[in-house]
Amino acid sequence: MPPYLPVELLLPIFTQIRDEPDSLLFPNLNLFSCSLVCRFWYQCAFPLLLEGNNLYLNRDINKHTNLQLRRLADLMTESKRYGLSHAMLVEWVEIVVSKLFVPRLHTKGLDRRRIGMIDRLLRALQPQLNIIGLNLEGISKPNEIRNLHDIVSKLLPSLDSVATLRITHLSSFPPLEPKGLLCTFKPFASSSSKSPPIPPPHPILPLIQRLAPTLQHLHLTSAKLTPPILQTLRACPNIRTTRFHRISYKVTPTDFADTVAAWPNLQHLSILHPETYIPLGETIALLASSRPTLQTLDLDNSGAQEPDSVYHNLRTLLHHSALTLTSLTLPAPSNVPGPATSPETSNALFAFLVTLPLPNLDTLDLSLLGETLTSAPMVDTSPTSSATPLPWPSLRRLDTAGCSALSPAFLRAVITDCPRLEVVRTSFIHREYDEVQTVLTEGGFVRRENRGEWVGMGQPWVKYRPGSYRGFVGFDAYGY
Amino acid sequence: MSDPANITLVTMDGTTFTVPSAYLHRSKLVQDWLRSEGDKQAMEVKHVTPFVLQGVLNFCEIHAEDTSEPLADPADPTKPFEADPRDDAFRGMPDDQLLQFTMAADILQIPELVRLTAQEMASRIDGKSPDQIRAMFNPDDLAEEDVDSDNEMGEVGEEGAISK
């Protein structure tokens, strides 16, 4: 029998290999197994693994049965033992905590076997794995919190190299808030002079504390932000990215501002879609004085009452970050009755913005300015105009939904001056919608149906360009 | 000169097989040989045993009248494999025989047979560990001199099993 198969025979075999019954599992465990047979097979199979790589495991780790998860952990462990590169196939792992419970007689118990497999997998992925996600949806009862303590304690040693932590559905429950149930109940025999027992910290807090030396990127989504969390986050000196999306803020604006200002290396600050109002005036003021070089600045203060000085400090902050800024979401102006609520305030900020050179700006979201943004007096696109072109040469995405009074002349100027513009989101309740449509159509844009994240968020228009995917630039990126 | 309607194949031990040339219309090797050296008496098929060549010719006879478009690349993922009950004989054979048929199909350049055997091997790999796959494909005859001890991927032989 010939001992080895040549590459022209290995490739037909490898392309036929599927993981049944779910061929969408990643990585393809059978192909992964083949890649560990010998060096030659590794060289043939690994490029195929890379081709089929989705670059994340978050979707699949929860679909894996315990058997599949054990096999994946075995293979990844073997790969690590040989010093091979399979760990690079996994960009990040998300752990859905609710999937780690198994039904018991009257309650849910921990699936310790599965937790052990995840622990082995995470250890095998070290030190390449630097993104970990924790989905805490449905974890709110005391026994679930206790179990979460166990899970975090078990996995903590496997997470030493994690630089990015993504937490979703962090709900508020007793251990997070000192005034909760645990503090209300007092033991029968305790003396009145003794203070009530201090509840243990929420299991997420020791996790953040453990990661503090390496943590650079923090994403909190659909979570409640409380003082203990802020206090813990302040002790993370290397934070560069923070994303607070769909957050319920149970903290004071001052506490929040102090925390953000405690990160000297901050480059990305994204606050979007708040569930409760958070004024950002103090945050902007502190950032303006600390002069960070930001790349992302998304300041969604929807519904909050801002101090009048919010735009003054914002101008200073934008000026400091002008050369590095790639994404900008402008906050709403103050809604406190007074001069700051007038359209002149928004327009004054806008007048400043259109003259500010932002060479790397990729995304500009004006939607929070709403109908207070009415004009762009310095924008004149007439052929005889001597106005300076908009200094945003890299702009690809512009969001003006909600800006129902924005001058169509501004859109025309953006289309003329920003050659990379691919997507414009506008409002179909715009007061001059007919003209807006004309401007966009003449600029080579095609209206797309609302889909996915765009639903209810205005009307997307996409640049049509023959030769690009389906003729539309940005088609993939925006889920059309 | 040989009969153009038939072709004679000679295996590694000198056994001859004479079959209609039409049977082998999907073999690129045979077609090239007929064009360039068709005036010779017989075509030598070295490295193929009589048993394996007989099996290959059986496959060719079964599929001689197939009208499907010839498969250009057996690794082409865009051409889905469809199992054919006429090929069931390949499903029950031992691993080493299947491997020999794969090699013979490659030598004779019959993409359809390569894909059939590759598909069968892929199905046998399903669920197996690297050790079990090594046992299937027998890469354990690694000679000492073949070991590349100075490679960048740990103690891995050039074509041998990865050393633990």
XYZ file of C-alpha atoms in Angstrom:
644
model
C 0.000 0.000 0.000
C 1.367 3.429 -0.846
C 2.116 5.075 2.448
C 1.269 8.679 1.631
C -1.282 10.471 -0.437
C -0.081 13.266 -2.722
C -1.609 16.682 -2.473
C -3.741 16.168 -5.583
C -5.509 13.373 -3.717
C -5.620 15.020 -0.317
C -7.444 18.065 -1.606
C -10.396 16.105 -3.057
C -10.689 14.303 0.277
C -10.488 17.473 2.327
C -13.045 19.275 0.205
C -15.473 16.393 0.760
C -15.063 16.447 4.512
C -18.061 17.744 6.370
C -19.119 17.804 9.947
C -22.402 16.002 10.062
C -25.141 16.566 10.837
C -24.448 20.283 11.070
C -22.044 21.181 8.305
C -22.005 24.807 9.461
C -20.113 24.122 12.639
C -16.869 25.930 12.880
C -14.135 24.935 12.847
C -14.800 21.897 10.712
C -13.789 19.355 13.298
C -13.058 16.557 10.840
C -10.832 18.808 8.775
C -9.245 20.063 11.985
C -8.543 16.454 12.898
C -6.955 15.820 9.497
C -4.720 18.841 9.902
C -3.165 17.201 12.959
C -2.277 13.920 11.246
C 1.143 14.989 10.011
C 2.980 18.002 8.811
C 2.116 17.448 5.185
C -1.583 17.111 5.953
C -1.370 20.192 8.127
C 0.067 22.177 5.236
C -2.738 20.983 2.968
C -5.658 21.254 5.409
C -4.843 24.422 7.303
C -5.426 26.779 4.339
C -8.838 25.158 3.897
C -9.588 25.737 7.575
C -8.625 29.353 7.113
C -10.867 29.651 4.062
C -13.866 28.372 5.964
C -13.020 30.403 8.982
C -15.666 32.798 10.192
C -13.089 34.377 12.434
C -15.236 33.944 15.448
C -16.500 31.080 17.478
C -19.162 32.933 19.371
C -22.030 31.605 17.330
C -20.826 28.058 17.293
C -19.569 27.333 20.753
C -23.135 27.413 21.952
C -24.301 25.160 19.146
C -21.684 22.540 19.879
C -22.915 19.548 21.774
C -20.823 18.499 24.730
C -19.311 15.783 22.556
C -18.358 18.249 19.839
C -17.054 20.717 22.377
C -14.895 18.040 23.945
C -13.531 17.116 20.540
C -12.783 20.742 19.733
C -11.013 21.166 23.073
C -9.033 17.962 22.457
C -7.962 19.077 19.001
C -7.063 22.588 20.081
C -5.084 21.185 23.000
C -3.218 18.847 20.661
C -2.514 21.705 18.279
C -1.111 23.788 21.105
C 1.090 20.900 22.196
C 2.602 20.797 18.709
C 2.947 24.564 18.555
C 0.649 24.809 15.533
C -1.455 27.787 14.523
C -5.025 26.621 14.943
C -5.711 29.071 17.757
C -5.575 31.861 15.200
C -8.794 30.459 13.727
C -10.664 31.683 16.768
C -10.863 35.398 17.088
C -13.137 35.427 20.082
C -15.249 33.177 22.217
C -18.601 34.110 23.598
C -19.963 32.164 26.511
C -23.726 32.156 26.869
C -24.035 31.492 30.560
C -27.606 30.250 30.392
C -26.364 27.396 28.190
C -24.204 26.184 31.051
C -27.182 25.145 33.108
C -28.929 21.812 32.979
C -32.392 21.119 34.355
C -32.514 19.367 37.694
C -35.513 18.140 39.651
C -36.779 21.494 40.878
C -34.142 23.859 39.691
C -31.285 24.280 37.273
C -27.833 23.012 38.012
C -24.501 23.766 36.462
C -23.322 21.630 33.585
C -19.879 21.216 35.127
C -18.721 18.888 32.407
C -19.405 21.528 29.761
C -17.753 24.221 31.847
C -14.700 21.993 32.132
C -14.582 21.606 28.356
C -14.825 25.367 27.833
C -12.060 25.807 30.374
C -9.868 23.373 28.450
C -10.675 25.115 25.192
C -9.836 28.537 26.613
C -6.568 27.229 28.016
C -5.672 25.761 24.639
C -6.426 29.073 22.953
C -4.032 30.938 25.223
C -2.160 33.147 24.643
C -3.694 33.998 21.256
C -7.247 34.423 22.523
C -7.719 37.993 23.560
C -11.455 38.516 23.150
C -13.978 36.961 25.441
C -17.719 37.552 25.515
C -20.066 36.820 28.360
C -23.758 36.715 27.560
C -25.673 36.902 30.819
C -29.153 36.910 29.379
C -31.613 35.335 31.791
C -29.158 35.263 34.694
C -30.802 37.172 37.502
C -31.949 34.811 40.262
C -29.813 34.406 43.386
C -28.990 30.765 42.684
C -27.996 31.689 39.129
C -25.738 34.409 40.469
C -24.147 31.935 42.861
C -23.559 29.603 39.968
C -22.119 32.463 37.942
C -19.595 32.894 40.754
C -18.600 29.263 40.266
C -18.329 29.643 36.512
C -16.213 32.776 36.686
C -13.989 31.238 39.377
C -13.427 28.198 37.199
C -12.670 30.126 34.022
C -10.661 33.017 35.462
C -7.276 31.270 35.280
C -7.869 30.640 31.572
C -8.378 34.294 30.726
C -5.079 35.862 31.581
C -4.345 37.214 28.118
C -7.798 38.655 27.434
C -7.640 42.228 26.230
C -11.248 42.570 25.121
C -14.239 41.850 27.298
C -17.743 41.935 25.872
C -20.559 41.645 28.369
C -24.194 41.602 27.377
C -27.374 41.523 29.442
C -25.747 42.393 32.711
C -28.848 42.918 34.784
C -29.186 44.596 38.113
C -29.717 42.231 40.987
C -28.991 42.219 44.677
C -25.219 41.778 44.760
C -24.818 44.687 42.394
C -26.853 47.068 44.462
C -26.218 47.287 48.200
C -29.817 48.220 48.923
C -31.119 44.987 47.499
C -32.721 42.025 49.206
C -29.530 40.670 50.719
C -29.114 43.825 52.716
C -32.738 44.007 53.765
C -32.869 40.665 55.540
C -31.198 40.502 58.918
C -30.334 37.304 60.739
C -32.631 36.549 63.728
C -29.839 36.166 66.237
C -27.719 39.063 65.235
C -27.201 41.874 67.653
C -28.561 45.202 66.625
C -25.119 46.785 66.976
C -23.692 44.698 64.186
C -23.860 46.005 60.680
C -25.690 43.884 58.127
C -23.556 41.375 56.268
C -21.875 42.743 53.203
C -23.068 40.909 50.134
C -20.387 39.324 47.990
C -19.438 41.331 44.940
C -21.104 40.555 41.695
C -19.084 37.834 39.935
C -18.371 40.154 37.046
C -16.423 42.480 39.311
C -13.669 40.002 40.228
C -13.531 39.081 36.559
C -12.852 42.688 35.584
C -10.402 43.041 38.458
C -8.532 39.968 37.287
C -8.378 41.256 33.724
C -7.545 44.830 34.740
C -3.823 44.672 33.884
C -4.479 43.465 30.326
C -7.962 44.811 29.616
C -7.943 47.300 26.764
C -11.385 47.045 25.218
C -14.658 46.858 27.095
C -18.031 46.415 25.448
C -21.118 46.620 27.640
C -24.380 46.002 25.851
C -27.886 45.852 27.296
C -26.522 46.224 30.771
C -27.107 48.230 33.899
C -24.180 50.406 34.826
C -23.864 50.753 38.593
C -21.377 52.480 40.901
C -19.517 49.246 41.834
C -18.925 48.512 38.172
C -17.656 52.025 37.522
C -15.426 51.789 40.553
C -13.952 48.556 39.240
C -13.517 49.937 35.738
C -11.624 52.943 37.029
C -8.909 50.545 38.149
C -8.295 49.362 34.578
C -5.429 51.621 33.499
C -5.044 50.383 29.926
C -8.555 50.891 28.599
C -8.482 52.102 25.020
C -11.999 51.232 23.882
C -15.303 51.455 25.670
C -18.623 50.738 24.080
C -21.682 51.431 26.190
C -24.645 50.424 24.068
C -28.217 50.103 25.343
C -27.135 50.878 28.869
C -29.326 51.729 31.833
C -27.309 54.215 33.796
C -27.668 53.856 37.554
C -24.802 56.229 38.169
C -24.393 59.952 38.443
C -23.074 61.911 35.471
C -20.124 62.941 37.615
C -19.205 59.357 38.459
C -19.478 58.411 34.830
C -17.359 61.343 33.722
C -14.717 60.616 36.360
C -14.499 57.024 35.191
C -14.081 57.916 31.529
C -11.484 60.507 32.426
C -9.557 57.889 34.411
C -8.489 56.136 31.213
C -5.477 58.036 29.893
C -5.154 55.882 26.771
C -8.772 56.139 25.669
C -9.147 56.108 21.884
C -12.688 54.868 21.302
C -15.670 56.054 23.304
C -18.994 54.884 21.960
C -22.172 55.653 23.883
C -25.208 54.740 21.834
C -28.891 53.956 22.315
C -29.083 54.562 26.068
C -31.948 52.846 27.843
C -32.000 55.593 30.436
C -30.855 59.157 30.093
C -27.301 60.126 30.873
C -26.133 63.707 30.440
C -22.686 63.712 28.921
C -21.755 67.337 29.503
C -19.394 66.557 32.368
C -17.802 63.711 30.435
C -17.199 65.953 27.459
C -15.799 68.688 29.686
C -13.322 66.349 31.385
C -12.261 64.792 28.089
C -11.803 68.226 26.568
C -9.447 69.155 29.383
C -7.522 65.890 29.278
C -6.982 66.117 25.508
C -7.144 62.475 24.442
C -6.568 61.589 20.803
C -9.847 59.879 20.049
C -10.666 57.783 17.022
C -14.281 57.104 17.930
C -16.559 59.547 19.661
C -20.210 58.494 19.754
C -22.122 60.603 22.232
C -25.749 59.585 22.352
C -27.327 61.617 25.113
C -30.899 61.104 23.927
C -33.393 62.645 26.291
C -30.833 63.914 28.759
C -30.730 67.458 30.074
C -27.371 68.836 29.167
C -25.635 71.925 30.473
C -25.443 74.784 28.043
C -21.700 74.421 27.757
C -21.867 70.962 26.182
C -21.141 72.183 22.654
C -18.454 74.598 23.754
C -16.451 71.789 25.335
C -17.263 69.501 22.450
C -15.638 71.929 20.048
C -12.466 71.830 22.129
C -12.553 68.036 22.216
C -13.109 67.761 18.470
C -10.298 70.167 17.832
C -7.905 67.981 19.849
C -8.947 64.766 18.095
C -9.443 66.135 14.592
C -6.541 64.282 13.029
C -7.414 60.884 14.460
C -11.196 60.851 14.527
C -12.821 58.171 12.329
C -16.327 57.955 13.785
C -18.358 60.773 15.246
C -21.875 60.864 16.616
C -22.792 64.337 17.750
C -24.878 64.613 20.906
C -28.188 66.372 21.061
C -28.058 69.961 22.189
C -29.282 70.989 25.587
C -32.994 70.621 26.037
C -32.979 72.895 29.048
C -35.064 75.942 28.156
C -32.724 78.734 27.245
C -30.564 79.982 24.429
C -28.784 76.654 24.047
C -31.943 74.970 22.798
C -32.309 77.231 19.835
C -31.450 76.036 16.334
C -28.641 78.573 16.349
C -26.772 76.373 18.807
C -26.815 73.304 16.599
C -26.092 75.337 13.531
C -23.181 77.073 15.229
C -21.641 73.720 16.101
C -22.300 72.570 12.573
C -20.674 75.675 11.161
C -17.608 74.837 13.206
C -17.664 71.218 12.099
C -17.822 71.872 8.358
C -14.649 73.916 8.568
C -12.795 71.449 10.797
C -10.405 69.245 8.804
C -11.141 65.636 9.727
C -8.885 63.727 7.335
C -9.753 60.258 8.643
C -13.429 60.695 9.401
C -15.267 57.635 8.081
C -18.669 57.896 9.759
C -20.601 60.992 10.733
C -23.905 60.724 12.568
C -25.878 63.929 12.840
C -29.205 62.317 13.589
C -29.330 63.321 17.245
C -29.285 66.973 16.257
C -32.751 66.400 14.873
C -34.761 69.277 13.591
C -32.588 71.797 15.432
C -30.160 71.463 12.565
C -31.648 73.635 9.887
C -29.009 75.092 7.677
C -25.456 75.082 6.607
C -24.819 78.701 5.823
C -21.249 78.165 4.707
C -22.164 75.425 2.286
C -22.642 76.705 -1.210
C -22.387 74.322 -4.090
C -23.061 76.720 -6.873
C -20.481 76.599 -9.655
C -19.401 80.127 -8.911
C -18.996 79.455 -5.224
C -15.674 80.214 -3.602
C -16.602 78.252 -0.476
C -13.993 75.889 0.862
C -14.802 72.209 0.165
C -15.834 70.066 3.106
C -12.577 68.849 4.667
C -13.692 65.237 5.191
C -12.032 63.350 2.321
C -12.483 59.888 3.878
C -16.166 60.140 4.752
C -18.053 56.976 3.727
C -21.171 57.020 5.875
C -23.402 59.921 6.721
C -26.440 59.673 8.957
C -28.919 62.522 8.849
C -32.061 60.654 9.864
C -34.145 62.857 12.081
C -32.602 66.009 10.656
C -35.848 66.881 8.967
C -34.889 70.509 8.397
C -31.353 69.987 7.154
C -30.650 71.911 4.017
C -30.438 69.706 0.894
C -27.530 71.934 -0.123
C -25.484 70.267 2.578
C -26.153 66.833 1.119
C -25.163 68.129 -2.284
C -21.917 69.479 -0.841
C -21.106 66.194 0.871
C -21.693 64.250 -2.321
C -19.507 66.684 -4.239
C -16.679 66.989 -1.743
C -16.495 63.488 -0.250
C -15.541 61.074 -3.045
C -15.656 57.981 -0.830
C -19.220 58.508 0.332
C -21.104 55.195 0.103
C -24.126 55.356 2.365
C -26.410 58.194 3.327
C -29.234 57.747 5.736
C -31.883 60.362 5.514
C -35.339 60.922 6.859
C -38.425 60.382 4.778
C -40.146 62.984 6.955
C -37.686 65.555 5.727
C -39.415 68.801 4.952
C -37.797 68.915 1.539
C -37.720 65.195 0.909
C -38.396 65.562 -2.811
C -35.320 67.695 -3.215
C -33.300 65.407 -0.976
C -34.244 62.492 -3.231
C -33.266 64.473 -6.288
C -29.892 65.382 -4.812
C -29.156 61.787 -3.859
C -30.325 60.367 -7.172
C -28.264 62.868 -9.125
C -25.324 61.930 -6.934
C -25.577 58.301 -8.019
C -27.323 56.968 -4.920
C -30.082 54.378 -4.927
C -32.669 54.031 -2.201
C -32.629 50.709 -0.432
C -35.342 49.020 1.520
C -34.989 49.118 5.256
C -33.532 45.904 6.535
C -31.947 44.665 9.702
C -30.506 47.381 11.838
C -31.889 50.048 9.575
C -35.510 49.241 10.339
C -37.170 52.263 11.834
C -33.962 54.260 11.629
C -34.497 56.292 8.522
C -34.060 55.697 4.857
C -30.745 54.323 3.588
C -29.378 55.392 0.226
C -26.458 53.519 -1.236
C -23.975 54.564 -3.865
C -24.438 52.657 -7.089
C -21.200 51.762 -8.761
C -21.018 49.312 -11.677
C -18.627 46.488 -11.011
C -18.964 46.445 -7.256
C -20.862 43.677 -5.511
C -24.410 43.752 -6.894
C -23.596 47.215 -8.088
C -23.746 48.684 -4.630
C -20.800 49.931 -2.691
C -21.120 48.977 0.942
C -23.690 46.321 0.182
C -22.128 43.801 2.508
C -21.288 46.177 5.271
C -24.823 47.372 5.696
C -26.723 44.154 5.303
C -28.691 44.940 2.210
C -0.408 -1.770 -34.310
C -3.146 -2.343 -31.746
C -6.838 -2.431 -32.558
C -8.038 1.181 -32.243
C -11.381 -0.010 -30.868
C -9.667 -1.718 -27.959
C -6.818 -0.906 -25.674
C -4.525 -3.253 -23.795
C -3.233 -2.271 -20.365
C -0.325 -3.985 -18.663
C -0.040 -3.926 -14.875
C 3.090 -3.872 -12.737
C 3.411 -7.677 -12.807
C 2.772 -8.055 -16.542
C -0.909 -8.981 -16.390
C -2.770 -7.666 -19.444
C -6.294 -6.339 -19.712
C -7.858 -5.626 -23.104
C -10.972 -3.482 -22.994
C -12.860 -1.244 -25.407
C -11.160 2.132 -25.645
C -14.528 3.774 -25.103
C -14.533 2.502 -21.556
C -11.584 4.753 -20.783
C -12.787 7.924 -22.433
C -12.706 9.708 -19.048
C -9.076 8.742 -18.406
C -6.887 11.652 -19.426
C -3.784 9.473 -19.260
C -5.233 6.912 -21.669
C -6.555 9.540 -24.038
C -3.164 11.257 -24.146
C -1.467 7.894 -24.730
C -3.838 7.028 -27.559
C -3.093 10.319 -29.246
C 0.669 10.103 -28.927
C 1.533 6.434 -28.757
C -1.594 4.662 -29.946
C 0.386 2.693 -32.473
C 2.060 0.671 -29.756
C 0.813 -2.709 -28.681
C -0.035 -2.001 -25.048
C 0.027 0.691 -22.454
C 1.968 0.016 -19.290
C 0.306 1.000 -16.044
C 3.088 0.767 -13.544
C 2.419 0.809 -9.796
C -1.063 -0.681 -10.274
C -1.850 -4.238 -9.283
C -4.115 -6.487 -11.414
C -6.762 -6.534 -8.679
C -6.922 -2.774 -8.517
C -6.826 -2.310 -12.283
C -9.686 -4.774 -12.626
C -11.723 -2.689 -10.174
C -10.893 0.506 -12.021
C -11.916 -1.027 -15.339
C -15.170 -2.224 -13.773
C -15.868 1.362 -12.734
C -15.052 2.572 -16.245
C -17.319 -0.022 -17.833
C -20.230 0.883 -15.542
C -19.857 4.552 -16.395
C -18.860 4.143 -20.052
C -22.182 5.389 -21.321
C -22.631 8.205 -18.829
C -23.410 11.418 -20.629
C -22.545 13.763 -17.798
C -19.964 16.419 -18.480
C -16.443 15.274 -17.612
C -15.243 16.471 -14.234
C -12.303 18.797 -14.633
C -11.224 18.957 -11.011
C -12.137 16.313 -8.431
C -11.588 18.900 -5.676
C -14.037 21.365 -7.210
C -16.377 22.215 -4.324
C -18.943 23.729 -6.664
C -19.781 20.327 -8.141
C -21.732 18.483 -5.450
C -21.089 14.785 -5.161
C -24.060 12.569 -5.827
C -23.873 8.964 -4.664
C -24.498 6.391 -7.380
C -25.748 2.949 -6.279
C -23.700 1.377 -9.081
C -20.591 2.326 -7.115
C -21.549 0.540 -3.928
C -18.671 -1.897 -4.389
C -16.298 0.880 -3.348
C -18.124 1.512 -0.102
C -17.501 -1.797 1.563
C -13.851 -2.316 0.760
C -11.090 -2.122 3.374
C -9.224 1.145 3.917
C -5.989 -0.014 2.299
C -7.760 -1.202 -0.854
C -9.671 2.045 -1.075
C -6.389 3.895 -0.817
C -4.925 1.842 -3.668
C -7.943 2.546 -5.847
C -7.529 6.238 -5.123
C -3.908 6.102 -6.188
C -4.775 4.156 -9.334
C -7.499 6.622 -10.225
C -4.969 9.385 -9.838
C -2.397 7.578 -11.999
C -4.934 6.971 -14.751
C -6.291 10.508 -14.254
C -9.941 9.629 -13.885
C -11.381 12.571 -11.906
C -14.766 10.916 -11.359
C -13.160 7.914 -9.666
C -10.830 10.124 -7.663
C -13.805 11.994 -6.330
C -15.729 8.829 -5.573
C -12.911 7.335 -3.534
C -12.135 10.691 -1.933
C -15.730 11.030 -0.878
C -15.676 7.575 0.632
C -12.461 8.346 2.496
C -13.912 11.617 3.752
C -16.908 9.768 5.133
C -14.607 7.301 6.901
C -12.663 10.158 8.492
C -15.855 11.509 10.054
C -15.550 11.646 13.827
C -12.048 10.221 13.972
C -9.168 11.565 16.017
C -5.809 12.349 14.401
C -4.454 9.083 15.824
C -7.275 7.081 14.256
C -6.757 8.804 10.913
C -3.051 8.054 11.095
C -3.917 4.405 11.603
C -6.176 4.506 8.545
C -3.615 6.038 6.251
C -0.618 4.313 7.733
C 1.926 7.098 7.786
C 3.871 5.170 10.400
C 6.634 3.906 8.148
C 8.525 7.100 8.649
C 12.187 6.478 8.227
C 14.579 8.216 10.556
C 16.248 10.068 7.704
C 12.900 11.555 6.650
C 12.454 13.384 9.897
C 13.020 17.082 9.569
C 14.188 17.895 13.035
C 14.831 21.517 12.219
C 11.379 22.607 11.256
C 9.472 25.559 12.571
C 6.386 23.650 13.612
C 7.780 21.638 16.461
C 8.843 18.066 16.149
C 7.082 17.314 12.918
C 8.291 14.967 10.264
C 8.256 16.008 6.630
C 5.518 13.591 5.803
C 5.277 11.602 8.970
C 3.127 11.744 12.022
C 3.563 14.746 14.234
C 5.777 13.680 17.082
C 4.313 14.028 20.534
